[in-house]
Backbone as JSON, one array per atom type, in Angstrom:
{
  "sequence": "MVNLLDLIIFLKDGTQYKMVIDRLKASGINENNFFIESHKEGRLEIPLDSIDGFKIEAARTYLLNESNMTILITAVGILSKHLT",
  "N": [[-20.75, -39.12, -0.57], [-23.68, -37.24, -0.96], [-25.04, -34.7, 0.93], [-28.07, -33.08, 2.01], [-27.77, -30.56, 0.77], [-24.88, -29.42, -0.68], [-21.99, -27.32, -0.8], [-19.37, -27.27, -2.94], [-16.06, -26.53, -3.31], [-13.57, -26.09, -5.66], [-10.07, -26.29, -5.86], [-7.1, -24.82, -7.33], [-4.94, -26.54, -7.07], [-5.98, -29.03, -7.37], [-7.32, -30.13, -5.22], [-10.26, -30.21, -3.1], [-12.89, -28.59, -1.23], [-15.65, -29.3, 0.86], [-18.78, -28.25, 2.01], [-21.59, -28.62, 4.03], [-24.65, -27.14, 3.37], [-26.28, -25.78, 5.68], [-27.88, -24.19, 8.29], [-26.39, -21.75, 8.01], [-24.11, -19.17, 8.96], [-22.62, -16.98, 8.02], [-21.11, -15.43, 5.1], [-18.52, -14.25, 2.92], [-15.88, -11.91, 2.12], [-12.72, -11.77, 3.55], [-10.02, -9.87, 3.96], [-8.07, -11.12, 1.47], [-9.43, -13.48, 1.26], [-11.97, -15.88, 0.69], [-14.79, -16.66, 2.65], [-16.99, -18.91, 4.36], [-19.4, -19.77, 6.73], [-20.8, -22.05, 9.02], [-23.09, -23.2, 11.56], [-22.71, -25.88, 12.31], [-20.33, -26.89, 11.0], [-18.43, -24.95, 11.35], [-16.03, -22.44, 10.36], [-15.0, -21.99, 7.04], [-12.28, -20.99, 5.26], [-10.74, -19.68, 2.44], [-8.08, -18.77, 0.3], [-8.78, -16.43, -2.24], [-7.35, -16.44, -4.67], [-6.63, -19.09, -4.98], [-8.84, -20.52, -5.7], [-10.52, -22.5, -8.05], [-12.97, -23.18, -9.04], [-16.48, -23.93, -8.42], [-19.32, -25.79, -7.17], [-22.76, -26.54, -6.53], [-24.34, -29.15, -4.99], [-27.24, -31.14, -4.86], [-29.09, -33.57, -3.17], [-31.72, -34.01, -3.47], [-34.73, -32.19, -4.26], [-34.63, -29.2, -2.52], [-35.56, -26.92, -0.1], [-34.48, -23.79, 0.94], [-34.24, -21.96, 3.99], [-34.91, -18.47, 4.62], [-32.69, -17.13, 5.79], [-30.47, -18.9, 5.33], [-30.58, -18.91, 2.53], [-29.99, -16.24, 1.81], [-27.32, -15.97, 2.71], [-26.08, -18.01, 1.22], [-26.55, -17.09, -1.41], [-25.01, -14.77, -1.36], [-22.46, -15.96, -1.04], [-22.25, -17.47, -3.46], [-22.38, -15.38, -5.29], [-19.99, -13.97, -4.71], [-18.04, -15.95, -5.3], [-18.63, -16.43, -8.02], [-18.16, -13.9, -9.19], [-15.44, -13.6, -8.71], [-14.38, -15.66, -10.25], [-14.89, -14.99, -12.87]],
  "CA": [[-22.18, -39.02, -0.3], [-24.2, -35.88, -1.0], [-26.04, -34.38, 1.95], [-29.2, -32.41, 1.38], [-27.24, -29.53, -0.12], [-23.45, -29.22, -0.43], [-21.19, -26.4, -1.59], [-18.07, -27.87, -3.18], [-15.14, -25.55, -3.88], [-12.41, -26.74, -6.27], [-8.86, -25.47, -5.82], [-6.2, -24.97, -8.47], [-4.01, -27.65, -6.85], [-6.69, -30.28, -7.58], [-8.08, -30.53, -4.04], [-11.57, -29.57, -2.98], [-13.51, -28.48, 0.08], [-17.09, -29.49, 0.8], [-19.49, -27.8, 3.2], [-23.04, -28.82, 4.03], [-25.38, -25.87, 3.46], [-27.31, -25.93, 6.71], [-27.68, -23.27, 9.39], [-25.27, -20.86, 7.7], [-23.98, -17.98, 9.8], [-22.09, -15.84, 7.27], [-20.18, -15.65, 3.99], [-18.01, -12.98, 2.44], [-14.45, -11.83, 1.85], [-11.92, -11.22, 4.63], [-8.76, -9.59, 3.29], [-8.19, -11.71, 0.13], [-9.92, -14.84, 1.48], [-13.4, -16.17, 0.7], [-15.17, -17.48, 3.8], [-18.37, -19.29, 4.59], [-19.43, -20.31, 8.08], [-22.05, -22.67, 9.45], [-23.1, -23.58, 12.97], [-22.23, -27.25, 12.5], [-18.98, -27.15, 10.5], [-17.51, -23.85, 11.63], [-15.67, -21.49, 9.3], [-14.12, -22.41, 5.96], [-11.68, -19.79, 4.69], [-9.88, -20.1, 1.33], [-7.58, -17.64, -0.49], [-9.49, -16.29, -3.51], [-6.48, -16.77, -5.79], [-6.45, -20.53, -5.12], [-10.11, -21.14, -6.09], [-10.61, -22.8, -9.48], [-14.37, -23.35, -9.4], [-17.36, -24.41, -7.36], [-20.64, -26.25, -7.58], [-23.69, -26.87, -5.46], [-24.98, -30.43, -5.26], [-28.43, -31.42, -4.06], [-29.52, -34.96, -3.24], [-33.13, -33.94, -3.89], [-35.22, -30.82, -4.18], [-34.39, -28.73, -1.17], [-35.95, -25.52, 0.12], [-33.67, -23.1, 1.93], [-34.91, -20.89, 4.71], [-34.47, -17.16, 4.12], [-31.34, -16.82, 6.28], [-29.52, -19.71, 4.56], [-30.61, -18.5, 1.13], [-29.29, -14.96, 1.69], [-25.89, -16.22, 2.88], [-25.63, -18.8, 0.08], [-26.54, -16.21, -2.58], [-23.81, -13.94, -1.2], [-21.29, -16.8, -1.32], [-22.23, -17.77, -4.89], [-22.05, -14.13, -5.98], [-18.55, -13.71, -4.54], [-17.27, -16.94, -6.07], [-18.87, -16.21, -9.45], [-17.5, -12.67, -9.59], [-13.99, -13.82, -8.69], [-13.98, -16.63, -11.28], [-15.13, -14.5, -14.23]],
  "C": [[-22.6, -37.55, -0.3], [-25.22, -35.72, 0.12], [-27.2, -33.69, 1.26], [-28.74, -31.37, 0.37], [-25.79, -29.26, 0.27], [-22.89, -28.15, -1.35], [-19.82, -27.03, -1.71], [-17.21, -26.84, -3.9], [-13.9, -26.28, -4.37], [-11.23, -25.77, -6.25], [-7.96, -25.78, -7.0], [-5.21, -26.11, -8.31], [-4.69, -29.02, -6.98], [-7.48, -30.77, -6.37], [-9.42, -29.81, -4.03], [-12.01, -29.53, -1.52], [-15.01, -28.64, -0.11], [-17.7, -29.01, 2.11], [-20.98, -28.04, 3.02], [-23.7, -27.47, 4.22], [-26.55, -26.07, 4.41], [-26.94, -25.01, 7.87], [-26.44, -22.4, 9.17], [-25.3, -19.63, 8.6], [-23.54, -16.78, 8.98], [-21.31, -16.33, 6.07], [-19.71, -14.29, 3.52], [-16.53, -13.08, 2.11], [-13.8, -11.16, 3.05], [-10.5, -11.11, 4.11], [-8.87, -10.16, 1.88], [-8.65, -13.16, 0.23], [-11.44, -14.88, 1.41], [-13.68, -16.97, 1.96], [-16.65, -17.77, 3.77], [-18.38, -20.03, 5.92], [-20.8, -20.89, 8.39], [-21.95, -23.02, 10.93], [-22.44, -24.93, 13.19], [-20.75, -27.42, 12.14], [-17.98, -26.05, 10.79], [-17.22, -23.02, 10.39], [-14.69, -22.12, 8.32], [-13.6, -21.14, 5.31], [-10.63, -20.21, 3.67], [-9.38, -18.85, 0.6], [-8.28, -17.6, -1.86], [-8.64, -16.73, -4.7], [-6.29, -18.27, -5.99], [-7.72, -21.25, -5.58], [-10.18, -21.28, -7.6], [-12.05, -22.95, -9.95], [-15.19, -23.8, -8.21], [-18.62, -24.99, -7.97], [-21.46, -26.51, -6.33], [-24.38, -28.16, -5.87], [-26.16, -30.62, -4.32], [-28.83, -32.87, -4.26], [-30.97, -35.05, -3.72], [-33.53, -32.49, -3.88], [-35.16, -30.37, -2.74], [-34.76, -27.26, -1.07], [-35.09, -24.93, 1.22], [-34.51, -22.1, 2.7], [-34.27, -19.56, 4.3], [-33.05, -16.81, 4.56], [-30.28, -17.59, 5.5], [-29.44, -19.24, 3.12], [-29.82, -17.2, 0.93], [-27.78, -15.17, 1.76], [-25.34, -17.0, 1.69], [-25.58, -17.95, -1.19], [-25.33, -15.28, -2.53], [-22.56, -14.73, -1.56], [-21.16, -17.09, -2.81], [-21.87, -16.52, -5.69], [-20.57, -13.82, -5.9], [-17.73, -14.66, -5.39], [-17.43, -16.71, -7.56], [-18.13, -14.98, -9.94], [-16.0, -12.87, -9.66], [-13.53, -14.72, -9.85], [-14.21, -16.14, -12.69], [-14.07, -13.52, -14.66]]
}
């Protein structure tokens, strides 16, 4: 089931992580790990070398507040830069 907006990260071993994009606190790189953190789901931290791809799924048109948008743009930028 897709929530309003989900970030799905695919790993090289075939597994994936999904995080609901709602009330984000932070995203970035810590040592060689990508992280994204939300109030509801806590912190997701994944080694950059194990990430194979990502996508954002939306159940419908969804407007992000400025805080969520800034953190999500940072996360997408990090993932995109690492995967190119």
